mmCIF file of C-alpha atoms in Angstrom:
data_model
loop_
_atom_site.group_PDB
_atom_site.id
_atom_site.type_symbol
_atom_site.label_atom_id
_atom_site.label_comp_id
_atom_site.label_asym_id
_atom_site.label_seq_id
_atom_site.Cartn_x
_atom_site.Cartn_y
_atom_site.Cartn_z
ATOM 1 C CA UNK A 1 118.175 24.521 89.548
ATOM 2 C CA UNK A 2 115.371 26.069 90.969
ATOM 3 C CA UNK A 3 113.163 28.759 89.840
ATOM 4 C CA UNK A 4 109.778 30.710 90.280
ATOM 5 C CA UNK A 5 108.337 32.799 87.644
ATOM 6 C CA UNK A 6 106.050 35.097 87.748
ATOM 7 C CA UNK A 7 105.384 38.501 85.995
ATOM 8 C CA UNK A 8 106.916 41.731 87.148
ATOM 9 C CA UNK A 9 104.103 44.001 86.364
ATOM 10 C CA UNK A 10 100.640 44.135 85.981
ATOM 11 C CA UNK A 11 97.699 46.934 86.063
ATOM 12 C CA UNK A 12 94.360 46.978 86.980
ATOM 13 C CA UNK A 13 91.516 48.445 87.172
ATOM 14 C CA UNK A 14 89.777 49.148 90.821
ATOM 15 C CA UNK A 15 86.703 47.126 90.874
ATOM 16 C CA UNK A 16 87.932 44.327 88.979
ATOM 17 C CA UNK A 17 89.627 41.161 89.555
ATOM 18 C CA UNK A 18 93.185 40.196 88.538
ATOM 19 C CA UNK A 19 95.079 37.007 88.024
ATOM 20 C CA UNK A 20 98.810 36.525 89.261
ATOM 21 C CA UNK A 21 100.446 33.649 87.794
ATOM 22 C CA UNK A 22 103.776 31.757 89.236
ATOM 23 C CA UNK A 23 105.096 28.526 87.296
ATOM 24 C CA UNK A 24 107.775 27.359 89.382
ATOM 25 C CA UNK A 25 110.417 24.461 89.255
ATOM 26 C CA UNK A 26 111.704 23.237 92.495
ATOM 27 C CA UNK A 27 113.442 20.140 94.319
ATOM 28 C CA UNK A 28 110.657 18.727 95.712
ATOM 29 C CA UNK A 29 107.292 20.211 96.933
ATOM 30 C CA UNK A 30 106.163 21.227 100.413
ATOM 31 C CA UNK A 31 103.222 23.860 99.639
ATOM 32 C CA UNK A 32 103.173 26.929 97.735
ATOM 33 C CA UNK A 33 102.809 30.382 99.649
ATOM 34 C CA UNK A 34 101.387 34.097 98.436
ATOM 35 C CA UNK A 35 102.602 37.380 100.467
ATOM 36 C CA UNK A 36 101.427 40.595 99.802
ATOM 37 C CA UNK A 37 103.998 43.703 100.273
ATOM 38 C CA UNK A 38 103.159 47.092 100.229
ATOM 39 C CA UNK A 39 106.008 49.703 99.443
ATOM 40 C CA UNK A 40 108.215 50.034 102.139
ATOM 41 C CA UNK A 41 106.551 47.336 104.119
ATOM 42 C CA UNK A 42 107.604 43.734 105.432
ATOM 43 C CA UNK A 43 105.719 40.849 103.589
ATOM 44 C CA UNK A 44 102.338 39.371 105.369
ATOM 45 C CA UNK A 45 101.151 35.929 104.717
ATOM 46 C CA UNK A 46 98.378 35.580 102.628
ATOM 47 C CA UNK A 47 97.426 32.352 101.327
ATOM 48 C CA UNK A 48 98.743 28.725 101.727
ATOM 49 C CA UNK A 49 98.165 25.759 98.933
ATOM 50 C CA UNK A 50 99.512 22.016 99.271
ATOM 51 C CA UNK A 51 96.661 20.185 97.631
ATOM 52 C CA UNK A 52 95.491 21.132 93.883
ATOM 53 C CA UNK A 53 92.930 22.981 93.815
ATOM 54 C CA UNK A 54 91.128 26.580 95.026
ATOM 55 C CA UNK A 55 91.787 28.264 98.137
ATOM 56 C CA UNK A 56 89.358 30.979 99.004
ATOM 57 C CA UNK A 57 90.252 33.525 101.481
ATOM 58 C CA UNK A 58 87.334 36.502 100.976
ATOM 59 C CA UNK A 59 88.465 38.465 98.074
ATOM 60 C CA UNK A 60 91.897 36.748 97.598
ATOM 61 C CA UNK A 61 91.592 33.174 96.168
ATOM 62 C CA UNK A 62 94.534 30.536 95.132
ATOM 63 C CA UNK A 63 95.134 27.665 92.915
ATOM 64 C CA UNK A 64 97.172 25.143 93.047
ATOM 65 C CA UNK A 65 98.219 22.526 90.084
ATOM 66 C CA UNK A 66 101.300 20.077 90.924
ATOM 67 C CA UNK A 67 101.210 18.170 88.146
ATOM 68 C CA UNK A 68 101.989 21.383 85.887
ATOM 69 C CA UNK A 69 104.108 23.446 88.818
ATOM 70 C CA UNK A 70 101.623 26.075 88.741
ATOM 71 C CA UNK A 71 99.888 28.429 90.696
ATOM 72 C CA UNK A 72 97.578 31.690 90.855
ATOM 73 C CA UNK A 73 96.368 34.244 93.027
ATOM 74 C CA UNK A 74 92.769 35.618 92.038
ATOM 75 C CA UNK A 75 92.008 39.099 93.760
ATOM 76 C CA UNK A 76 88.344 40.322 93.295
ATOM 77 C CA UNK A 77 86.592 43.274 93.490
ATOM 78 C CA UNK A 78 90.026 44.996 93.329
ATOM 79 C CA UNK A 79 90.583 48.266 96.432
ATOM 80 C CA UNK A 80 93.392 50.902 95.452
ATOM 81 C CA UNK A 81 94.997 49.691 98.786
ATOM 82 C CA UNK A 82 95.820 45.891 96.793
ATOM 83 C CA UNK A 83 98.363 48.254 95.293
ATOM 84 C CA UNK A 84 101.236 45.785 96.532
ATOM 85 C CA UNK A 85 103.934 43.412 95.360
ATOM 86 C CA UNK A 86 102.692 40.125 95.316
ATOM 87 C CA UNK A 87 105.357 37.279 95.905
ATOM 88 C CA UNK A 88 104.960 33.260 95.609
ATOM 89 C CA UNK A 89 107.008 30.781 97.214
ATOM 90 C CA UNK A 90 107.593 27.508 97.318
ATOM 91 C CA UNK A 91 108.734 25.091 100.334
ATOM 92 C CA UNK A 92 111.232 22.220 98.637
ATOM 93 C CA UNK A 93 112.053 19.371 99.965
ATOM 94 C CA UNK A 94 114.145 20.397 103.278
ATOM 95 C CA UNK A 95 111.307 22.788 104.393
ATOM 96 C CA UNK A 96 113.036 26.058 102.524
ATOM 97 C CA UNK A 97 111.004 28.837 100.873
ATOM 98 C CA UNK A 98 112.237 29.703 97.010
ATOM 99 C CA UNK A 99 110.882 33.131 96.390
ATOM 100 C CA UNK A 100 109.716 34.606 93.272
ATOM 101 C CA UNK A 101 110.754 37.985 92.530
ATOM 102 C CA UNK A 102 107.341 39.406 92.946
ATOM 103 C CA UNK A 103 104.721 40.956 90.542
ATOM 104 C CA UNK A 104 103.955 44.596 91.188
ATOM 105 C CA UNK A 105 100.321 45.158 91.255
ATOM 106 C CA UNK A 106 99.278 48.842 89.989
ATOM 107 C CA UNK A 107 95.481 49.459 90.982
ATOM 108 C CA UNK A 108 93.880 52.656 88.601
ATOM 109 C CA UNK A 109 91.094 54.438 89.537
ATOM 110 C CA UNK B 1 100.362 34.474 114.087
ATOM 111 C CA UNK B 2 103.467 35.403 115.341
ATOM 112 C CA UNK B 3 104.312 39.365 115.948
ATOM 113 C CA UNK B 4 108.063 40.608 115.358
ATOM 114 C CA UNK B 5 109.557 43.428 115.987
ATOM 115 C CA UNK B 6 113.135 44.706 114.791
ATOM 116 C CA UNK B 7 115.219 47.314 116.009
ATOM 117 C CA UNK B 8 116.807 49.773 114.909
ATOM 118 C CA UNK B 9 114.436 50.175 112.353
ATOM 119 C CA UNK B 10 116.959 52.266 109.494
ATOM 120 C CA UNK B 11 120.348 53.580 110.431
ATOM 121 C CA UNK B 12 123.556 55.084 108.043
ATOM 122 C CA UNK B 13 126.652 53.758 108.772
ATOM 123 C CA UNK B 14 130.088 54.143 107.630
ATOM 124 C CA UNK B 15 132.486 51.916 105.724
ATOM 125 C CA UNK B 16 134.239 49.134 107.947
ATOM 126 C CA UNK B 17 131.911 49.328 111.193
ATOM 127 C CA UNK B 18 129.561 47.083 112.372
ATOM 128 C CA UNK B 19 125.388 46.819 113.028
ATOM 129 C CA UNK B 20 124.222 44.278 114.880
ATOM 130 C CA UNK B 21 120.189 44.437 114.139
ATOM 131 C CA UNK B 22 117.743 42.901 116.938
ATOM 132 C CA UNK B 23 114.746 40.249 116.272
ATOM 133 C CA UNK B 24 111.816 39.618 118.793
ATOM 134 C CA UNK B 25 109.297 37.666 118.487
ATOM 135 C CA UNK B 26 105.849 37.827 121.036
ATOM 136 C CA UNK B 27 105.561 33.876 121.383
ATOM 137 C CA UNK B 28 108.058 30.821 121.246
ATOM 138 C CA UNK B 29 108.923 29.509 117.780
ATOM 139 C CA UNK B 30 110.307 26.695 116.281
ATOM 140 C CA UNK B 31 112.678 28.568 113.705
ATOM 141 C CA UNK B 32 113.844 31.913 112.652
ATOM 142 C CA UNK B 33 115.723 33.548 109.451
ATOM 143 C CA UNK B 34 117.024 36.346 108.033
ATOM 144 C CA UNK B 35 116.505 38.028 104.492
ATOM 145 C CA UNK B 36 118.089 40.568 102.752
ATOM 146 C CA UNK B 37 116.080 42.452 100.158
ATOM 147 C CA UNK B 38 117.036 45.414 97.346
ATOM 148 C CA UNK B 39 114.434 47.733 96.650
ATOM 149 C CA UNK B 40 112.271 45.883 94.145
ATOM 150 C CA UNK B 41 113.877 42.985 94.495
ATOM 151 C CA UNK B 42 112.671 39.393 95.890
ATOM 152 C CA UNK B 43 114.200 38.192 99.616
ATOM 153 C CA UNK B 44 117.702 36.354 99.705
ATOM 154 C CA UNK B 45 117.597 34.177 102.615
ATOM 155 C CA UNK B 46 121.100 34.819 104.654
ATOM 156 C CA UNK B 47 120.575 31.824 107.323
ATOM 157 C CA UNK B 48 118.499 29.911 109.361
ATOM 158 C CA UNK B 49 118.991 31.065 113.455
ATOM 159 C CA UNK B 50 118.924 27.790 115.224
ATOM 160 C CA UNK B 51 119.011 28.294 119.046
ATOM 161 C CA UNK B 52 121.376 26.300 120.648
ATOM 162 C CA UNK B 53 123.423 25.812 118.359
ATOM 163 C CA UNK B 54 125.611 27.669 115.144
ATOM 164 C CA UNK B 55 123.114 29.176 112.220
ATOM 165 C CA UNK B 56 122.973 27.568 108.913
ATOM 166 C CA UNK B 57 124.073 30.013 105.877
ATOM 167 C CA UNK B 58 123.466 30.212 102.935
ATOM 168 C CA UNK B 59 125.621 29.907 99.803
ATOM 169 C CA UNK B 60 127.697 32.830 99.800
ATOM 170 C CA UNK B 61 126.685 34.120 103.150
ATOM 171 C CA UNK B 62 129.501 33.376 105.791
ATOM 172 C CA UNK B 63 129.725 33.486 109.655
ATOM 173 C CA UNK B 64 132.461 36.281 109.947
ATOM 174 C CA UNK B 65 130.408 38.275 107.704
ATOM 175 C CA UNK B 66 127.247 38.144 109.037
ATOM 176 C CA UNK B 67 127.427 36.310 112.925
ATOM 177 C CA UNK B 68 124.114 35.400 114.245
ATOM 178 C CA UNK B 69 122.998 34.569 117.570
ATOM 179 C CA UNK B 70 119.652 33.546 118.748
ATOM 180 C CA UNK B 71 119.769 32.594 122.237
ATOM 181 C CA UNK B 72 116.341 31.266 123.230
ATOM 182 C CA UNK B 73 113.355 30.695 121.044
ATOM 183 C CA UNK B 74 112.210 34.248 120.867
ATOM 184 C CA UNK B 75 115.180 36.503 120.263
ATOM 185 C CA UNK B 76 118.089 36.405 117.860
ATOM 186 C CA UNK B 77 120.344 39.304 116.230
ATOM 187 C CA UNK B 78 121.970 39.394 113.203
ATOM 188 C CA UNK B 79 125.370 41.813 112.534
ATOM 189 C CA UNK B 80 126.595 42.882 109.612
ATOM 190 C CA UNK B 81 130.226 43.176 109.882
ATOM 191 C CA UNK B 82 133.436 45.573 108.251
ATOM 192 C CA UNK B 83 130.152 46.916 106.156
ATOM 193 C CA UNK B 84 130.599 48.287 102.906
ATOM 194 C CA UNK B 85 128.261 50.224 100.547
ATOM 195 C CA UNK B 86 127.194 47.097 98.513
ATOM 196 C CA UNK B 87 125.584 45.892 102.065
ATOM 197 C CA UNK B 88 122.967 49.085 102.196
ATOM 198 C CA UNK B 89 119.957 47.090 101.585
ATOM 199 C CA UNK B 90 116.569 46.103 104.060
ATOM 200 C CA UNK B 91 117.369 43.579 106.184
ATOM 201 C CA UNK B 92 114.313 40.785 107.401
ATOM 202 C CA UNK B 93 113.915 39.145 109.957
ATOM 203 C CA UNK B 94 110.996 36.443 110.013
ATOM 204 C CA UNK B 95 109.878 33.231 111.952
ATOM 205 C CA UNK B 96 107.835 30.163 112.113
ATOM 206 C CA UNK B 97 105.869 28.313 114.401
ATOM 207 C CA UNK B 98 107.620 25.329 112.950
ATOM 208 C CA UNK B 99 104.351 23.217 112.405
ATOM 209 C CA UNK B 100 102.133 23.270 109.361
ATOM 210 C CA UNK B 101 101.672 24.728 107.468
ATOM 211 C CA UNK B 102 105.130 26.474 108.165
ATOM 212 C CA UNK B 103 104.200 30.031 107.132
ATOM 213 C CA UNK B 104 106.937 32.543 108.224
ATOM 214 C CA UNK B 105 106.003 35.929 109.714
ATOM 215 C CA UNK B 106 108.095 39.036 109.235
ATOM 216 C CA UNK B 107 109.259 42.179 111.099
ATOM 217 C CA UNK B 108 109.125 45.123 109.788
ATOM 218 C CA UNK B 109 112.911 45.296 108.250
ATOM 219 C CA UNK B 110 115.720 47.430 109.073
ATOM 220 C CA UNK B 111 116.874 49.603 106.066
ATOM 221 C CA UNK B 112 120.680 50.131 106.275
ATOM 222 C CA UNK B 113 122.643 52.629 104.606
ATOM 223 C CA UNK B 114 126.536 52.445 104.370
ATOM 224 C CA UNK B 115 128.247 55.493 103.115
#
């Protein structure tokens, strides 16, 4: 089957910089996408990795490893508006996401 | 970047009627789908709206439940049919250019209530 794991929770600290992990298992490989969703709020595109390696996007960065089905999103010099869900999906092999369930980010003062 | 809008954006309905919820998009694309999400939950992908022709659902999403029509390549609807409460939930709609890197853009949901 197909699954995408990542954690439900995490908490930071504003200022800092947090790591989102997503392992994910899927029929075939297409790219791996980040959203970011605020309470209430659709999803917006964020980031976009088909090659290994990091993507750098201002504060956001992700990385991308194939050969281990892995991925993270790197947010530096965390705001108290990156207070969001953060969900990674994956395009298989006929072109359709799989979506995590999403990691909660909680930003502290 | 494609922008969407969705209307109605929340309503409450009763048991055994029918919503049918509106998608448009501000420029042509390739595809279109709609989600269903719980609150704190990830998005279930219902179908794919393909114009011209019948939408592709997916497993255990069916046609008399949910009928979709999308009748050029910026506009498509989705109903929810004989609702019941385990249908309240925020409904997605979201598209994509259809070229790489095949990002989808999303409206801003419809949350439906059925009582």
């Amino acid at each position: 089957g197909q699954n995408i794991d990542q954690p439900t929770e995490m908490t930071a600290t504003e200022g800092a910089i947090v790591q989102i992990n997503c392992t994910y298992q899927t029929s075939g490989f297409n790219g791996l996408f980040w959203y970011q969703q605020h309470a209430g709020e659709a999803p917006t595109f964020l980031s976009y990795n088909v090659l290994d390696g990091l993507e750098e996007k201002g504060r956001f960065s992700s990385f991308l490893s194939r050969s281990k089905g892995y991925s993270y999103l790197l947010l530096k010099e965390l705001q108290m508006k990156d207070s969001a869900s953060y969900l990674c999906a994956v395009m298989d092999s006929n072109y359709q996401l799989i979506w995590g369930a999403g990691t909660k980010l909680i930003i502290k003062p | 970047s494609a922008v969407i809008s969705q209307k109605p954006s929340r309503d409450i309905c009763q048991r055994g009627t029918s919503l049918t919820i509106q998608c448009q998009v501000d420029s042509q694309v390739t595809m279109m789908f709609w989600y269903r999400q719980q609150p704190g939950q990830s998005l279930t992908l219902i179908a794919t709206a393909n114009q011209g022709s019948e939408a592709t659902y997916e497993s255990g999403f069916v046609i008399d439940k949910f009928p979709i029509s999308r009748p050029n390549l910026t506009f498509s609807t989705l109903t929810v049919s004989n609702m019941s409460p385990e249908d309240s939930s925020i409904y997605l709609c979201s598209a994509s250019p259809g070229t790489e890197p095949y990002e989808q853009y999303f409206g801003p949901g419809t949350r439906l209530t059925v009582t």
